[in-house]
Amino acid sequence: MARYVFITGGVVSSLGKGLASAALGALLQARGFSVRLRKLDPYLNVDPGTMSPFEHGEVFVTDDGAETDLDLGHYERFTGVHARKTDSISSGRIYSNVLEKERRGDYLGKTIQVIPHVTNEIKDWIGVGDDEVDFMLCEIGGTVGDIEGLPFFEAIRQFAQDRKRGQCIFMHLTLLPYLAASGELKTKPTQHSVKELRSIGLQPDVLVCRSEHPIPEKERAKIALFCNVRPDSVIPAYDLGSIYEAPLAYHRVGLDQAVLDAFGISPAPKPNLDRWEDVMDRLTHAEGEVRVAIVGKYTQLEDAYKSIAEALTHGGMANRVKVKAEWIDAEIFEREDPAPYLQRFHAILVPGGFGERGTEGKIKAAQFAREKQIPYLGICLGMQMAVIEAARNVAGLVKAGSEEFDHEKGAKRFEPVVYHLKEWVQGNHMISRKADDDKGGTMRLGAYTAHLKPGSRVAEVYGAAEIEERHRHRYEVDIKYRDRLETCGLIFSGMSPDGRLPEIVEWKDHPWFIGVQFHPELKSKPFAPHPLFADFVRAAKEVERLV
């Protein structure tokens, strides 16, 4: 039976609960324990799939097709444990399940209430996979005191009561603000946050205190006294140069030891931190720099492309170079020549997205990369734009475009070389979709297999004939244009097992130009960089141009 660590936050949001949870998971792994991490989000969306990237950052997709919070990306990158649908729980999902049960009559005529029906549903989700791991780390989104979070706080209180004593602990993350005028760190917000937590029946066992300044011992002792926490369980959390320093930094200040002490695990196994020391060595001892242009449409919020940014960093680690990524709004290229912007870079990456805005700029970026022989990686929509560019400017299909954009305008402006995906094979089943279906959860989601063309660049990069990658899209390159495009040199080097869906394209006579329909960034980790990103950065490193 797993031990549970419930991670909550207070004072302000965005303190780094997800990163602290991921780092703790990595440290427990370093001591030989198995872990799983889980996110409980109070918002009423069923999942983040229909949220704007400006609202919530990127959507992280799991192998089994769940659209989840970006914190699950941190969990995977730090632990290597593949997340599942059951690891992302929202109020929307909980209430949806409860109401479905009520409509079916599962509650046998009872009045449905938050307690016990909603809290019982939350507890059932928390306990999934209980016998699979040594530790289950559950992060509660938002901050203590939020109205929408109350059912989750009540559920974890009940859950801890239901378990044997010592099987559940609570870790609370707070902020110690610094007042420059008086030169003081203030502990009162943390005291009030813990007071709020205790008022709903939760007593933290470990306090993690974010601070921009060193926390004096007397302040730690004061926090321990007023918050009823052991002094060695008040853990400072300072700003770091890289998120990948977090496991080593948290170990130095005793987070993992404090957690094991709270569980009464003694003597604790010694940690093996070689993996994270190697990661930091590669990160801090780079032997050069490459510049990568990311031409996208959500560039105002870097969290919209969080996994891509991290995967590029991982690719840099694999090549012992620093990757300096610069975000460029694709719409600029719809008004201006891309050359002055892009000729400064060693490589160009065009990420995914939805809708027509900025797509003509992405097409111009792909054209620039093709004509100037600059390494190019197109992901999802970035692949589709590369195919449209090839169709227009090389294959002579001057009206080539995507059915997605005609669907938006209600007109037929393009010859659709990219079409709405109406059916595909998933396992032993045929999945069908209509253009006017509900938006949430209706895309081609999760891990699918692709067969690679022997002798192709991607087959060489992967070192395999078959791969499995995660998808999130509802439009697809039309296979009927394959022969015409391949005659022009654009090779369809990866296909679905049934040969119907193009997964990868690459230019035959180009140093490095690859477009993929899937999202390779979702599987990249600092200690296991994704092959495509590692080779993309290698190609960028070899560009012999003065930039």
Coordinates of C-alpha atoms in Angstrom, one line a residue:
M1 CA 0.0 0.0 0.0
A2 CA 1.4 3.4 -1.0
R3 CA 2.3 6.2 1.3
Y4 CA 0.7 9.5 0.3
V5 CA 2.2 13.0 0.3
F6 CA -0.4 15.7 -0.3
I7 CA 1.2 19.0 -1.6
T8 CA -0.8 22.2 -1.0
G9 CA 0.1 25.9 -1.6
G10 CA -0.6 29.1 0.2
V11 CA -0.2 32.9 0.2
V12 CA 0.1 33.3 -3.6
S13 CA -0.1 31.0 -6.6
S14 CA 2.7 30.1 -9.0
L15 CA 5.2 29.3 -6.2
G16 CA 6.3 26.1 -7.9
K17 CA 4.3 23.3 -6.3
G18 CA 4.6 21.3 -9.4
L19 CA 8.3 21.7 -9.6
A20 CA 8.7 20.9 -5.8
S21 CA 6.5 17.8 -6.3
A22 CA 8.5 16.6 -9.3
A23 CA 11.8 17.2 -7.5
L24 CA 10.6 15.3 -4.4
G25 CA 9.6 12.4 -6.7
A26 CA 13.0 12.4 -8.2
L27 CA 14.7 12.4 -4.8
L28 CA 12.5 9.5 -3.5
Q29 CA 13.5 7.6 -6.7
A30 CA 17.2 8.3 -6.0
R31 CA 16.7 6.6 -2.6
G32 CA 15.3 3.5 -4.3
F33 CA 11.5 4.1 -3.9
S34 CA 8.9 3.9 -6.7
V35 CA 6.7 6.9 -7.2
R36 CA 3.6 8.2 -9.0
L37 CA 2.6 11.9 -9.1
R38 CA -1.0 13.1 -9.4
K39 CA -2.6 16.6 -9.9
L40 CA -5.9 17.6 -8.5
D41 CA -7.2 20.8 -10.1
P42 CA -10.2 22.8 -8.8
Y43 CA -11.3 24.3 -12.1
L44 CA -14.6 23.2 -13.6
N45 CA -13.2 22.4 -17.0
V46 CA -13.3 18.6 -17.5
D47 CA -9.7 18.9 -18.6
P48 CA -7.4 21.7 -20.1
G49 CA -8.1 20.5 -23.7
T50 CA -10.4 23.4 -24.6
M51 CA -8.5 26.1 -22.7
S52 CA -6.6 28.8 -24.6
P53 CA -2.8 28.4 -24.1
F54 CA -2.9 32.1 -22.9
E55 CA -5.2 30.9 -20.1
H56 CA -3.4 27.8 -18.9
G57 CA -0.2 27.2 -20.8
E58 CA 0.4 24.1 -22.8
V59 CA -1.7 20.9 -22.7
F60 CA 0.3 17.9 -21.8
V61 CA -0.8 14.7 -23.4
T62 CA -0.4 11.2 -21.9
D63 CA 0.2 7.9 -23.7
D64 CA -3.4 6.9 -23.0
G65 CA -4.8 10.0 -24.5
A66 CA -5.5 12.4 -21.6
E67 CA -5.2 16.1 -22.1
T68 CA -3.7 17.3 -18.8
D69 CA -2.1 20.2 -16.9
L70 CA 1.4 21.1 -17.8
D71 CA 2.6 20.1 -14.3
L72 CA 2.3 16.5 -15.5
G73 CA 5.1 17.3 -17.9
H74 CA 7.3 18.3 -15.0
Y75 CA 6.4 15.0 -13.3
E76 CA 7.4 13.0 -16.3
R77 CA 10.6 14.9 -17.1
F78 CA 11.9 14.6 -13.5
T79 CA 10.9 11.0 -12.8
G80 CA 10.5 9.3 -16.2
V81 CA 7.2 7.8 -15.0
H82 CA 4.6 8.0 -17.7
A83 CA 1.5 9.8 -16.6
R84 CA -2.0 8.3 -17.0
K85 CA -5.5 9.7 -17.3
T86 CA -6.0 8.9 -13.6
D87 CA -3.2 11.3 -12.7
S88 CA -5.1 14.4 -13.8
I89 CA -8.3 15.1 -11.8
S90 CA -10.4 18.3 -12.1
S91 CA -13.5 19.4 -10.4
G92 CA -15.2 19.3 -13.8
R93 CA -14.3 15.6 -14.2
I94 CA -15.4 14.8 -10.6
Y95 CA -18.8 16.6 -10.9
S96 CA -19.3 15.1 -14.4
N97 CA -18.8 11.6 -13.0
V98 CA -21.1 12.3 -10.0
L99 CA -23.9 13.6 -12.2
E100 CA -23.6 10.7 -14.6
K101 CA -24.0 8.3 -11.7
E102 CA -27.0 10.3 -10.4
R103 CA -28.7 10.1 -13.8
R104 CA -28.1 6.3 -14.0
G105 CA -29.6 5.9 -10.5
D106 CA -26.4 4.7 -9.0
Y107 CA -27.1 6.6 -5.7
L108 CA -30.5 4.8 -5.3
G109 CA -32.5 8.0 -4.8
K110 CA -30.3 9.7 -2.3
T111 CA -29.9 13.5 -2.2
I112 CA -26.5 14.2 -3.9
Q113 CA -24.3 16.5 -1.9
V114 CA -20.7 17.7 -1.9
I115 CA -20.1 15.6 1.2
P116 CA -20.1 12.7 0.9
H117 CA -20.7 12.1 -2.8
V118 CA -18.3 14.6 -4.4
T119 CA -15.6 14.0 -1.7
N120 CA -16.0 10.2 -2.1
E121 CA -15.5 10.5 -5.9
I122 CA -12.3 12.5 -5.3
K123 CA -11.0 9.9 -2.8
D124 CA -11.7 7.1 -5.2
W125 CA -9.6 8.8 -7.9
I126 CA -6.8 9.5 -5.4
G127 CA -6.6 5.8 -4.4
V128 CA -6.3 4.5 -8.0
G129 CA -3.0 2.5 -8.3
D130 CA -2.5 2.5 -4.6
D131 CA -0.8 -0.9 -4.7
E132 CA 1.6 -0.1 -7.6
V133 CA 4.1 2.2 -5.9
D134 CA 5.8 3.1 -2.7
F135 CA 4.9 6.8 -2.7
M136 CA 1.9 8.6 -4.3
L137 CA 2.5 12.4 -4.5
C138 CA -0.7 14.4 -4.9
E139 CA -0.6 18.1 -5.7
I140 CA -3.7 20.2 -5.1
G141 CA -4.0 23.1 -7.5
G142 CA -4.6 26.7 -6.4
T143 CA -4.1 28.0 -2.9
V144 CA -5.6 27.2 0.5
G145 CA -8.6 29.4 1.0
D146 CA -9.9 29.2 -2.6
I147 CA -13.6 28.4 -2.5
E148 CA -13.3 26.0 -5.5
G149 CA -10.6 24.0 -3.7
L150 CA -12.6 23.2 -0.6
P151 CA -14.0 19.8 -1.7
F152 CA -10.4 18.7 -2.5
F153 CA -9.1 19.8 0.9
E154 CA -11.9 18.0 2.6
A155 CA -11.4 14.9 0.5
I156 CA -7.7 14.6 1.4
R157 CA -8.5 15.2 5.1
Q158 CA -11.0 12.4 5.0
F159 CA -8.6 10.2 3.0
A160 CA -5.9 10.6 5.6
Q161 CA -8.4 9.8 8.3
D162 CA -9.4 6.6 6.5
R163 CA -5.8 5.3 6.2
K164 CA -3.6 3.9 8.9
R165 CA -1.8 6.5 11.0
G166 CA 1.5 7.5 9.4
Q167 CA 0.4 6.6 5.9
C168 CA -0.3 10.2 4.8
I169 CA 1.6 13.4 5.3
F170 CA 0.9 17.0 4.2
M171 CA 3.5 19.3 2.6
H172 CA 2.6 23.0 2.4
L173 CA 4.4 25.5 0.1
T174 CA 4.3 29.1 1.0
L175 CA 6.0 32.5 0.4
L176 CA 8.2 34.5 2.7
P177 CA 8.0 38.1 1.2
Y178 CA 10.9 40.4 1.7
L179 CA 10.3 44.0 2.7
A180 CA 13.2 46.1 1.4
A181 CA 12.3 49.1 3.4
S182 CA 12.9 47.3 6.7
G183 CA 15.2 44.6 5.4
E184 CA 13.1 41.8 6.8
L185 CA 11.6 38.5 5.7
K186 CA 8.0 38.4 6.9
T187 CA 6.7 35.1 8.3
K188 CA 3.1 36.3 9.0
P189 CA 1.7 35.4 5.6
T190 CA 3.0 31.8 6.1
Q191 CA 1.5 31.7 9.6
H192 CA -1.9 32.8 8.3
S193 CA -1.7 30.3 5.5
V194 CA -1.1 27.4 7.9
K195 CA -3.8 28.8 10.2
E196 CA -6.2 28.6 7.2
L197 CA -5.1 25.1 6.5
R198 CA -5.5 24.0 10.1
S199 CA -9.0 25.5 10.2
I200 CA -10.1 22.9 7.7
G201 CA -8.5 20.0 9.5
L202 CA -5.1 19.8 7.9
Q203 CA -1.8 20.1 9.8
P204 CA 1.3 20.4 7.6
D205 CA 4.1 18.0 8.4
V206 CA 6.6 19.8 6.1
L207 CA 6.7 23.5 5.2
V208 CA 8.5 24.5 2.1
C209 CA 9.1 28.3 2.1
R210 CA 9.9 30.1 -1.1
S211 CA 12.2 33.1 -0.6
E212 CA 14.4 35.4 -2.6
H213 CA 16.7 35.9 0.4
P214 CA 18.4 33.4 2.8
I215 CA 16.1 32.5 5.7
P216 CA 17.9 33.0 9.1
E217 CA 17.7 30.2 11.6
K218 CA 15.7 32.4 14.0
E219 CA 13.0 32.9 11.3
R220 CA 12.9 29.2 10.6
A221 CA 12.5 28.5 14.4
K222 CA 9.7 31.1 14.6
I223 CA 7.9 29.5 11.7
A224 CA 8.2 26.1 13.3
L225 CA 6.9 27.4 16.6
F226 CA 3.9 29.2 15.3
C227 CA 3.0 26.7 12.6
N228 CA 3.5 23.6 14.8
V229 CA 6.1 22.0 12.6
R230 CA 9.5 20.5 13.5
P231 CA 12.3 23.0 12.9
D232 CA 14.1 20.6 10.5
S233 CA 10.9 20.3 8.5
V234 CA 10.9 24.0 7.6
I235 CA 12.6 23.8 4.2
P236 CA 13.9 26.9 2.4
A237 CA 13.3 27.1 -1.4
Y238 CA 15.4 29.7 -3.2
D239 CA 15.3 30.8 -6.8
L240 CA 17.5 28.6 -9.1
G241 CA 19.3 29.2 -12.3
S242 CA 17.7 26.1 -13.8
I243 CA 14.7 24.0 -12.8
Y244 CA 16.9 20.9 -13.2
E245 CA 18.9 22.1 -10.2
A246 CA 15.8 21.5 -8.0
P247 CA 16.5 17.9 -7.0
L248 CA 20.0 18.7 -5.8
A249 CA 19.0 22.0 -4.2
Y250 CA 16.1 20.4 -2.3
H251 CA 18.3 17.5 -1.2
R252 CA 20.9 20.0 0.2
V253 CA 18.3 21.6 2.4
G254 CA 16.8 18.3 3.5
L255 CA 13.4 18.0 1.8
D256 CA 13.6 14.3 1.1
Q257 CA 15.0 13.6 4.6
A258 CA 12.2 15.6 6.2
V259 CA 9.5 13.7 4.3
L260 CA 11.1 10.3 5.2
D261 CA 11.3 11.4 8.8
A262 CA 7.6 12.4 8.8
F263 CA 6.8 8.8 7.7
G264 CA 9.1 7.4 10.3
I265 CA 11.3 5.7 7.7
S266 CA 14.7 5.2 9.5
P267 CA 17.3 4.5 8.6
A268 CA 16.6 6.1 5.2
P269 CA 18.3 4.6 2.2
K270 CA 21.2 6.7 0.9
P271 CA 20.4 8.6 -2.3
N272 CA 22.2 8.0 -5.6
L273 CA 22.2 11.5 -7.2
D274 CA 24.6 10.6 -10.1
R275 CA 21.8 11.2 -12.7
W276 CA 21.2 14.7 -11.5
E277 CA 24.8 15.6 -11.1
D278 CA 25.4 14.5 -14.7
V279 CA 22.4 16.6 -15.8
M280 CA 23.8 19.7 -14.1
D281 CA 27.3 19.1 -15.4
R282 CA 26.0 19.0 -18.9
L283 CA 23.9 22.1 -18.3
T284 CA 26.6 24.2 -16.6
H285 CA 29.6 23.2 -18.7
A286 CA 28.3 23.8 -22.2
E287 CA 30.9 24.0 -24.9
G288 CA 29.2 26.4 -27.3
E289 CA 25.8 28.0 -28.1
V290 CA 23.2 27.5 -30.9
R291 CA 20.4 29.9 -31.6
V292 CA 17.0 28.4 -32.5
A293 CA 14.0 30.5 -33.8
I294 CA 10.6 29.2 -32.6
V295 CA 8.1 30.7 -35.0
G296 CA 4.7 30.3 -33.3
K297 CA 1.4 32.0 -32.5
Y298 CA 1.4 31.9 -28.7
T299 CA 4.7 33.5 -28.2
Q300 CA 3.5 36.0 -25.5
L301 CA 3.3 33.1 -23.0
E302 CA 6.3 30.8 -23.0
D303 CA 4.4 28.2 -21.0
A304 CA 2.3 27.7 -24.1
Y305 CA 5.4 25.8 -25.5
K306 CA 6.8 24.6 -22.2
S307 CA 7.7 21.1 -23.3
I308 CA 9.3 22.3 -26.5
A309 CA 11.5 24.8 -24.6
E310 CA 12.6 22.0 -22.2
A311 CA 13.2 19.5 -25.0
L312 CA 15.5 22.0 -26.7
T313 CA 17.4 22.3 -23.5
H314 CA 17.7 18.5 -23.3
G315 CA 18.9 18.5 -26.9
G316 CA 21.5 21.0 -25.9
M317 CA 22.6 18.7 -23.0
A318 CA 23.0 15.8 -25.4
N319 CA 25.4 17.9 -27.5
R320 CA 27.0 19.9 -24.6
V321 CA 25.8 23.2 -26.0
K322 CA 23.6 25.9 -24.7
V323 CA 20.4 26.3 -26.8
K324 CA 19.3 29.9 -26.9
A325 CA 15.7 29.9 -28.1
E326 CA 14.0 33.1 -29.3
W327 CA 10.3 33.3 -29.7
I328 CA 9.0 35.0 -32.9
D329 CA 5.4 35.8 -33.6
A330 CA 4.5 34.1 -36.9
E331 CA 2.1 36.9 -37.8
I332 CA 5.1 39.3 -38.3
F333 CA 6.1 37.3 -41.4
E334 CA 2.7 37.9 -42.9
R335 CA 3.6 41.6 -43.1
E336 CA 7.4 41.5 -43.4
D337 CA 10.2 39.5 -45.1
P338 CA 11.3 36.7 -42.7
A339 CA 15.0 36.9 -43.9
P340 CA 16.2 39.7 -41.6
Y341 CA 14.7 37.9 -38.6
L342 CA 15.7 34.3 -39.4
Q343 CA 19.1 34.6 -40.9
R344 CA 20.6 35.1 -37.4
F345 CA 19.7 31.6 -36.3
H346 CA 21.2 28.2 -36.6
A347 CA 17.9 26.4 -36.8
I348 CA 14.1 27.0 -37.1
L349 CA 11.3 25.2 -35.2
V350 CA 7.7 25.7 -36.0
P351 CA 5.4 24.2 -33.3
G352 CA 1.8 23.2 -33.2
G353 CA -1.3 25.3 -32.8
F354 CA -4.9 25.7 -33.9
G355 CA -6.6 28.1 -36.2
E356 CA -5.6 30.1 -39.2
R357 CA -4.0 33.1 -37.5
G358 CA -0.2 33.2 -38.1
T359 CA -0.2 30.2 -40.5
E360 CA 1.0 32.1 -43.6
G361 CA 3.9 33.3 -41.5
K362 CA 4.7 29.7 -40.5
I363 CA 4.6 28.7 -44.2
K364 CA 7.1 31.5 -45.0
A365 CA 9.4 30.2 -42.2
A366 CA 9.3 26.7 -43.6
Q367 CA 10.1 28.1 -47.1
F368 CA 13.0 30.1 -45.7
A369 CA 14.4 27.0 -44.0
R370 CA 14.1 24.9 -47.2
E371 CA 15.6 27.4 -49.5
K372 CA 18.4 28.5 -47.2
Q373 CA 19.3 24.9 -46.2
I374 CA 18.7 25.7 -42.5
P375 CA 17.8 22.9 -40.1
Y376 CA 14.0 22.8 -39.6
L377 CA 11.8 20.9 -37.2
G378 CA 8.0 21.2 -37.8
I379 CA 5.8 19.8 -35.1
C380 CA 2.1 19.0 -35.7
L381 CA 0.8 22.2 -37.5
G382 CA 4.5 22.9 -38.2
M383 CA 4.6 19.8 -40.3
Q384 CA 1.3 20.6 -42.1
M385 CA 2.6 24.1 -42.9
A386 CA 5.8 22.6 -44.4
V387 CA 3.7 20.3 -46.6
I388 CA 1.5 23.2 -47.7
E389 CA 4.7 25.2 -48.5
A390 CA 6.1 22.3 -50.6
A391 CA 2.7 21.9 -52.4
R392 CA 2.5 25.6 -53.3
N393 CA 6.1 26.4 -54.1
V394 CA 7.5 23.2 -55.4
A395 CA 4.7 20.9 -56.6
G396 CA 2.7 23.7 -58.3
L397 CA -0.5 23.5 -56.2
V398 CA -0.7 27.2 -55.7
K399 CA -4.0 27.1 -53.8
A400 CA -2.8 24.4 -51.4
G401 CA -4.1 24.9 -47.9
S402 CA -5.9 23.3 -45.0
E403 CA -9.5 22.3 -44.6
E404 CA -9.3 23.7 -41.1
F405 CA -9.0 27.3 -42.4
D406 CA -11.9 26.9 -44.8
H407 CA -14.0 25.4 -42.0
E408 CA -13.3 28.6 -40.0
K409 CA -14.3 30.9 -42.8
G410 CA -17.2 28.8 -44.2
A411 CA -15.7 29.1 -47.7
K412 CA -13.7 27.0 -50.2
R413 CA -10.5 29.1 -50.7
F414 CA -8.0 26.3 -50.7
E415 CA -7.2 23.0 -52.3
P416 CA -7.0 21.0 -49.0
V417 CA -3.8 19.1 -48.9
V418 CA -4.6 19.0 -45.1
Y419 CA -8.0 17.6 -44.3
H420 CA -10.3 17.0 -41.3
L421 CA -9.5 13.6 -39.9
K422 CA -12.8 11.7 -40.0
E423 CA -11.6 8.2 -38.9
W424 CA -8.6 6.4 -37.7
V425 CA -7.6 3.1 -36.1
Q426 CA -7.0 3.0 -32.4
G427 CA -5.9 -0.5 -31.2
N428 CA -8.6 -2.8 -32.6
H429 CA -11.2 -0.1 -33.1
M430 CA -12.1 2.4 -35.7
I431 CA -12.6 5.9 -34.3
S432 CA -15.0 8.3 -36.2
R433 CA -15.3 12.0 -35.8
K434 CA -17.3 14.8 -37.4
A435 CA -16.2 18.4 -38.0
D436 CA -19.0 19.7 -35.8
D437 CA -18.4 17.3 -32.9
D438 CA -17.7 18.7 -29.4
K439 CA -14.1 20.1 -29.2
G440 CA -13.0 18.5 -25.9
G441 CA -11.4 15.1 -26.1
T442 CA -12.3 14.4 -29.7
M443 CA -8.9 14.7 -31.4
R444 CA -6.5 11.9 -32.2
L445 CA -5.0 11.8 -28.8
G446 CA -2.3 9.7 -27.2
A447 CA 0.4 7.3 -28.3
Y448 CA 0.2 5.8 -31.8
T449 CA 2.7 3.6 -33.7
A450 CA 4.5 4.8 -36.9
H451 CA 6.6 2.8 -39.3
L452 CA 9.7 4.5 -40.6
K453 CA 11.0 4.3 -44.2
P454 CA 14.3 2.3 -44.3
G455 CA 17.3 4.5 -45.1
S456 CA 15.4 7.7 -44.2
R457 CA 16.9 10.3 -41.9
V458 CA 14.3 9.7 -39.2
A459 CA 15.1 5.9 -39.3
E460 CA 18.7 6.9 -38.7
V461 CA 17.9 9.3 -36.0
Y462 CA 15.7 6.9 -34.1
G463 CA 17.8 3.9 -34.9
A464 CA 14.6 1.9 -35.2
A465 CA 12.0 0.8 -37.9
E466 CA 9.0 1.4 -35.6
I467 CA 8.3 4.1 -33.1
E468 CA 5.5 5.2 -30.8
E469 CA 4.8 8.9 -30.2
R470 CA 2.0 11.0 -28.7
H471 CA -0.5 12.9 -30.9
R472 CA -2.9 15.8 -30.4
H473 CA -4.6 16.8 -33.7
R474 CA -7.8 16.7 -35.7
Y475 CA -6.3 17.5 -39.1
E476 CA -4.0 15.4 -41.2
V477 CA -2.0 15.6 -44.4
D478 CA -3.9 14.0 -47.3
I479 CA -2.2 10.8 -48.5
K480 CA -3.5 11.3 -52.1
Y481 CA -0.8 14.0 -52.6
R482 CA 2.0 11.7 -51.6
D483 CA 3.2 10.7 -55.1
R484 CA 3.2 14.3 -56.4
L485 CA 5.1 15.6 -53.4
E486 CA 7.6 12.7 -53.3
T487 CA 8.4 13.3 -57.0
C488 CA 9.4 16.8 -55.9
G489 CA 11.7 15.5 -53.1
L490 CA 9.5 15.7 -50.0
I491 CA 9.7 12.1 -48.7
F492 CA 6.9 10.6 -46.6
S493 CA 9.3 8.8 -44.2
G494 CA 6.9 7.8 -41.4
M495 CA 3.4 6.3 -41.8
S496 CA 0.7 4.8 -39.7
P497 CA 0.7 1.0 -39.6
D498 CA -2.2 0.9 -42.1
G499 CA -0.4 3.2 -44.5
R500 CA -3.2 5.8 -44.5
L501 CA -1.8 8.6 -42.2
P502 CA 1.4 10.4 -42.9
E503 CA 3.4 10.8 -39.6
I504 CA 6.7 12.2 -40.8
V505 CA 8.0 14.1 -43.9
E506 CA 11.5 15.1 -44.7
W507 CA 13.2 16.8 -47.6
K508 CA 15.5 14.4 -49.5
D509 CA 18.2 16.9 -50.4
H510 CA 18.4 19.1 -47.3
P511 CA 20.9 19.0 -44.4
W512 CA 18.1 18.5 -41.9
F513 CA 14.4 19.2 -42.6
I514 CA 11.9 17.1 -40.7
G515 CA 8.2 17.5 -40.0
V516 CA 6.3 15.3 -37.6
Q517 CA 2.6 15.0 -37.0
F518 CA 3.1 14.0 -33.4
H519 CA 4.6 15.8 -30.4
P520 CA 8.1 14.4 -29.6
E521 CA 8.7 17.1 -27.0
L522 CA 6.3 15.4 -24.6
K523 CA 8.6 12.4 -24.2
S524 CA 11.9 14.2 -23.8
K525 CA 13.7 14.2 -20.4
P526 CA 16.9 15.8 -19.2
F527 CA 18.5 12.4 -18.6
A528 CA 17.0 10.9 -21.8
P529 CA 16.8 13.6 -24.5
H530 CA 14.4 12.8 -27.3
P531 CA 16.3 11.6 -30.4
L532 CA 14.7 14.2 -32.7
F533 CA 15.6 17.1 -30.5
A534 CA 19.1 15.8 -29.8
D535 CA 19.8 15.4 -33.6
F536 CA 18.1 18.7 -34.4
V537 CA 20.5 20.5 -32.1
R538 CA 23.4 18.5 -33.4
A539 CA 22.5 19.7 -36.9
A540 CA 22.2 23.3 -35.7
K541 CA 25.6 23.0 -34.1
E542 CA 27.1 22.1 -37.4
V543 CA 25.7 25.0 -39.3
E544 CA 28.8 26.9 -40.4
R545 CA 27.4 30.4 -40.8
L546 CA 28.3 33.6 -39.1
V547 CA 25.1 34.6 -37.3

